[in-house]
XYZ file of N, CA, C and O in Angstrom:
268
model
N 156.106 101.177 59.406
C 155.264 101.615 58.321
C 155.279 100.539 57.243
O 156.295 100.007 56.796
N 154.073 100.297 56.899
C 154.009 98.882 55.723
C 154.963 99.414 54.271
O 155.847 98.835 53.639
N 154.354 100.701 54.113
C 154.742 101.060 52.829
C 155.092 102.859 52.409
O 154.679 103.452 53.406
N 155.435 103.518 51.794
C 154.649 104.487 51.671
C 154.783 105.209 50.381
O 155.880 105.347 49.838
N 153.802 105.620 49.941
C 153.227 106.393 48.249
C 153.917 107.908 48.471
O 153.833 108.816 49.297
N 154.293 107.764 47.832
C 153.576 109.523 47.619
C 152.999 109.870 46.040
O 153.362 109.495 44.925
N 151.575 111.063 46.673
C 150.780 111.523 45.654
C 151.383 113.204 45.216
O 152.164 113.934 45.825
N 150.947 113.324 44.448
C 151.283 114.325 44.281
C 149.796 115.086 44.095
O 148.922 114.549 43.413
N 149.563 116.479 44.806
C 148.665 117.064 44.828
C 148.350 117.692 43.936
O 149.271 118.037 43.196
N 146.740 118.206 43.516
C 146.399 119.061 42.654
C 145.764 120.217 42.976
O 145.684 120.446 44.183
N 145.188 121.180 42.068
C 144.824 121.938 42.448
C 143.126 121.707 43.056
O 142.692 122.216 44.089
N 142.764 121.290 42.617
C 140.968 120.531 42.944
C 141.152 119.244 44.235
O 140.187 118.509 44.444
N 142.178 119.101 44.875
C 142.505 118.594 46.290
C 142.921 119.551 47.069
O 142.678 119.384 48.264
N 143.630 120.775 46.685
C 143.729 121.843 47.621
C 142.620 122.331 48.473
O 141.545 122.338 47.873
N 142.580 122.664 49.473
C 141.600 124.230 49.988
C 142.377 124.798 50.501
O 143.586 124.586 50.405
N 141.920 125.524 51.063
C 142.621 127.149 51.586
C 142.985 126.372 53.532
O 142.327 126.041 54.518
N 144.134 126.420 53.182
C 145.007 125.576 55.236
C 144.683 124.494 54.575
O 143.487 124.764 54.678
N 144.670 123.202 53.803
C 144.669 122.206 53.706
C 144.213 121.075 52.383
O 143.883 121.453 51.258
N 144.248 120.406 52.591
C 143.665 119.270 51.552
C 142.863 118.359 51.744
O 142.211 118.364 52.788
N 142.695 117.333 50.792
C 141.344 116.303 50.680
C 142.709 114.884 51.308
O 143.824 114.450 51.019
N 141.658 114.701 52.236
C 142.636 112.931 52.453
C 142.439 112.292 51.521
O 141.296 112.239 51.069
N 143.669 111.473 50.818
C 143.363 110.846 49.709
C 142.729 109.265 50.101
O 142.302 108.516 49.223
N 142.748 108.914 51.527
C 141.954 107.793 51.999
C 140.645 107.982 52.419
O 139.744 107.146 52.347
N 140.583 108.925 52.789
C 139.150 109.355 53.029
C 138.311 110.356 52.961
O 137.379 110.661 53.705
N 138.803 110.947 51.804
C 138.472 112.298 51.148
C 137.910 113.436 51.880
O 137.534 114.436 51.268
N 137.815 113.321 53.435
C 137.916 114.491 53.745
C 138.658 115.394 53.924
O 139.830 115.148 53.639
N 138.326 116.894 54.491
C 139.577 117.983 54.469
C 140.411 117.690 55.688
O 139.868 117.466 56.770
N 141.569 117.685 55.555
C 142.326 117.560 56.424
C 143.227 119.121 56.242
O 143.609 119.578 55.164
N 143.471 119.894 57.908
C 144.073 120.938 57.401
C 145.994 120.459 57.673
O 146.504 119.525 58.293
N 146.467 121.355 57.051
C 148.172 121.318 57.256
C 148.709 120.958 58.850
O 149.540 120.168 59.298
N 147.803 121.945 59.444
C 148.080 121.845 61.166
C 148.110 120.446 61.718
O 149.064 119.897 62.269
N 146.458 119.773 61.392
C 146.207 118.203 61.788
C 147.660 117.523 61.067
O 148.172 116.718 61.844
N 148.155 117.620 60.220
C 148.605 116.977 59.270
C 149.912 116.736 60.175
O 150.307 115.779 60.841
N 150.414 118.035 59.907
C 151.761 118.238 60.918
C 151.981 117.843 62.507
O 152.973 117.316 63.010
N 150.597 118.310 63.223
C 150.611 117.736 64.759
C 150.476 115.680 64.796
O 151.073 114.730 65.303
N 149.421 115.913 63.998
C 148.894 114.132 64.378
C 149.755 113.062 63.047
O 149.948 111.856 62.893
N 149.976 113.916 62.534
C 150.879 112.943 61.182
C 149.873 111.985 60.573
O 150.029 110.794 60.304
N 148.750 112.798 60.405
C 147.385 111.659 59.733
C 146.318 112.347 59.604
O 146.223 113.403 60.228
N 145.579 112.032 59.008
C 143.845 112.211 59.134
C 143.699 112.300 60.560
O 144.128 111.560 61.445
N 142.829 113.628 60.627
C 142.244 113.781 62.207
C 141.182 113.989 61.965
O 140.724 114.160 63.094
N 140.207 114.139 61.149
C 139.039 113.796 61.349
C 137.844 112.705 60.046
O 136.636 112.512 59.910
N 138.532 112.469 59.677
C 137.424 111.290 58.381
C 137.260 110.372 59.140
O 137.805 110.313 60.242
N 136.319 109.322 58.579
C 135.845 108.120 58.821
C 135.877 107.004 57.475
O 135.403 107.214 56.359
N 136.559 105.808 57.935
C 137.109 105.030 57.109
C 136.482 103.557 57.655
O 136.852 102.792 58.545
N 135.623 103.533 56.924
C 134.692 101.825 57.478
C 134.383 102.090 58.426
O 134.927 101.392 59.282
N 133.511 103.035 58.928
C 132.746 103.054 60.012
C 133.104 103.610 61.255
O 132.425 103.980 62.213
N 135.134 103.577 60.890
C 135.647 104.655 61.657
C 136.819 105.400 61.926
O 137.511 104.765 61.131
N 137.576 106.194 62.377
C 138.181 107.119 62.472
C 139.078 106.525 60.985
O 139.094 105.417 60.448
N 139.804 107.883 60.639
C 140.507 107.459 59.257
C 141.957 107.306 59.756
O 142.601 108.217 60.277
N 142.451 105.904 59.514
C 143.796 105.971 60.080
C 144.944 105.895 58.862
O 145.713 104.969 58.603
N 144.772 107.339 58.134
C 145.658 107.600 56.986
C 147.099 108.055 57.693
O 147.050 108.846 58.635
N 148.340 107.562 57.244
C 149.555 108.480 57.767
C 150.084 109.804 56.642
O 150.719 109.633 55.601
N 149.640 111.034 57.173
C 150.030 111.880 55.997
C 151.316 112.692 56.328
O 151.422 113.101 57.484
N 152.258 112.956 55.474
C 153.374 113.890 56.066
C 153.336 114.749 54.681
O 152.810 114.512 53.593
N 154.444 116.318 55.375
C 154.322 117.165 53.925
C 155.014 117.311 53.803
O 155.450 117.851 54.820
N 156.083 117.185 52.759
C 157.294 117.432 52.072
C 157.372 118.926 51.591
O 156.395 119.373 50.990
N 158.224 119.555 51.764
C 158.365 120.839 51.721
C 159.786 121.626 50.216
O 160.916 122.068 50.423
N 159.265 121.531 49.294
C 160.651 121.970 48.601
C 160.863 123.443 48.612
O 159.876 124.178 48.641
N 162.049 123.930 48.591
C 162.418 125.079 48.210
C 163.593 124.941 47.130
O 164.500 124.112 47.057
N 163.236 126.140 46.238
C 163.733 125.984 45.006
C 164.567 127.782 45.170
O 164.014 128.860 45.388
N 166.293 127.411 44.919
C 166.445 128.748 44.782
C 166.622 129.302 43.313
O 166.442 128.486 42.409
N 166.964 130.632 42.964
C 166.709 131.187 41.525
C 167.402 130.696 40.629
O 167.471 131.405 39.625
N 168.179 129.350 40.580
C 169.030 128.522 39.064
C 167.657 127.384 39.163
O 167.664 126.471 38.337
N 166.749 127.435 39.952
C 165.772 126.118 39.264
C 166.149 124.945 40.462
O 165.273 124.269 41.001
N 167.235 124.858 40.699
C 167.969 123.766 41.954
C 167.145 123.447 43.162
O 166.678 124.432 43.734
N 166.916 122.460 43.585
C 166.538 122.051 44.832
C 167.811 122.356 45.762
O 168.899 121.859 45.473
N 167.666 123.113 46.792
C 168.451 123.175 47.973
C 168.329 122.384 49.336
O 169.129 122.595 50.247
């Protein structure tokens, strides 16, 4: 992997099962995200979008703490 960002999402990149690729602004759902670890369906210069997306998952228990 060359590099990697992380964005932090908003609410106007959400939809309902998924989000906006931030490389190629289409919807990408959680499922694609999780099976293919990328954009599975945008187009990026003419073709397929080869974004790598992963989802970080926090859980927070009731003192505020990351566990």
């Amino acid at each position: 992997m060359a590099g990697e960002r992380r964005i932090r999402i908003t609410e106007g990149d959400s939809m309902e099962g998924g989000v906006r690729c931030p490389k190629c602004g289409s919807y990408t759902s959680f499922g694609d995200i999780i099976a293919a670890g990328g954009c599975a369906r945008g187009a990026w210069r003419g073709g397929p979008c080869d974004a790598e997306l992963a989802l970080d998952l926090i859980v927070e228990n009731d003192s505020g703490r990351s566990v």
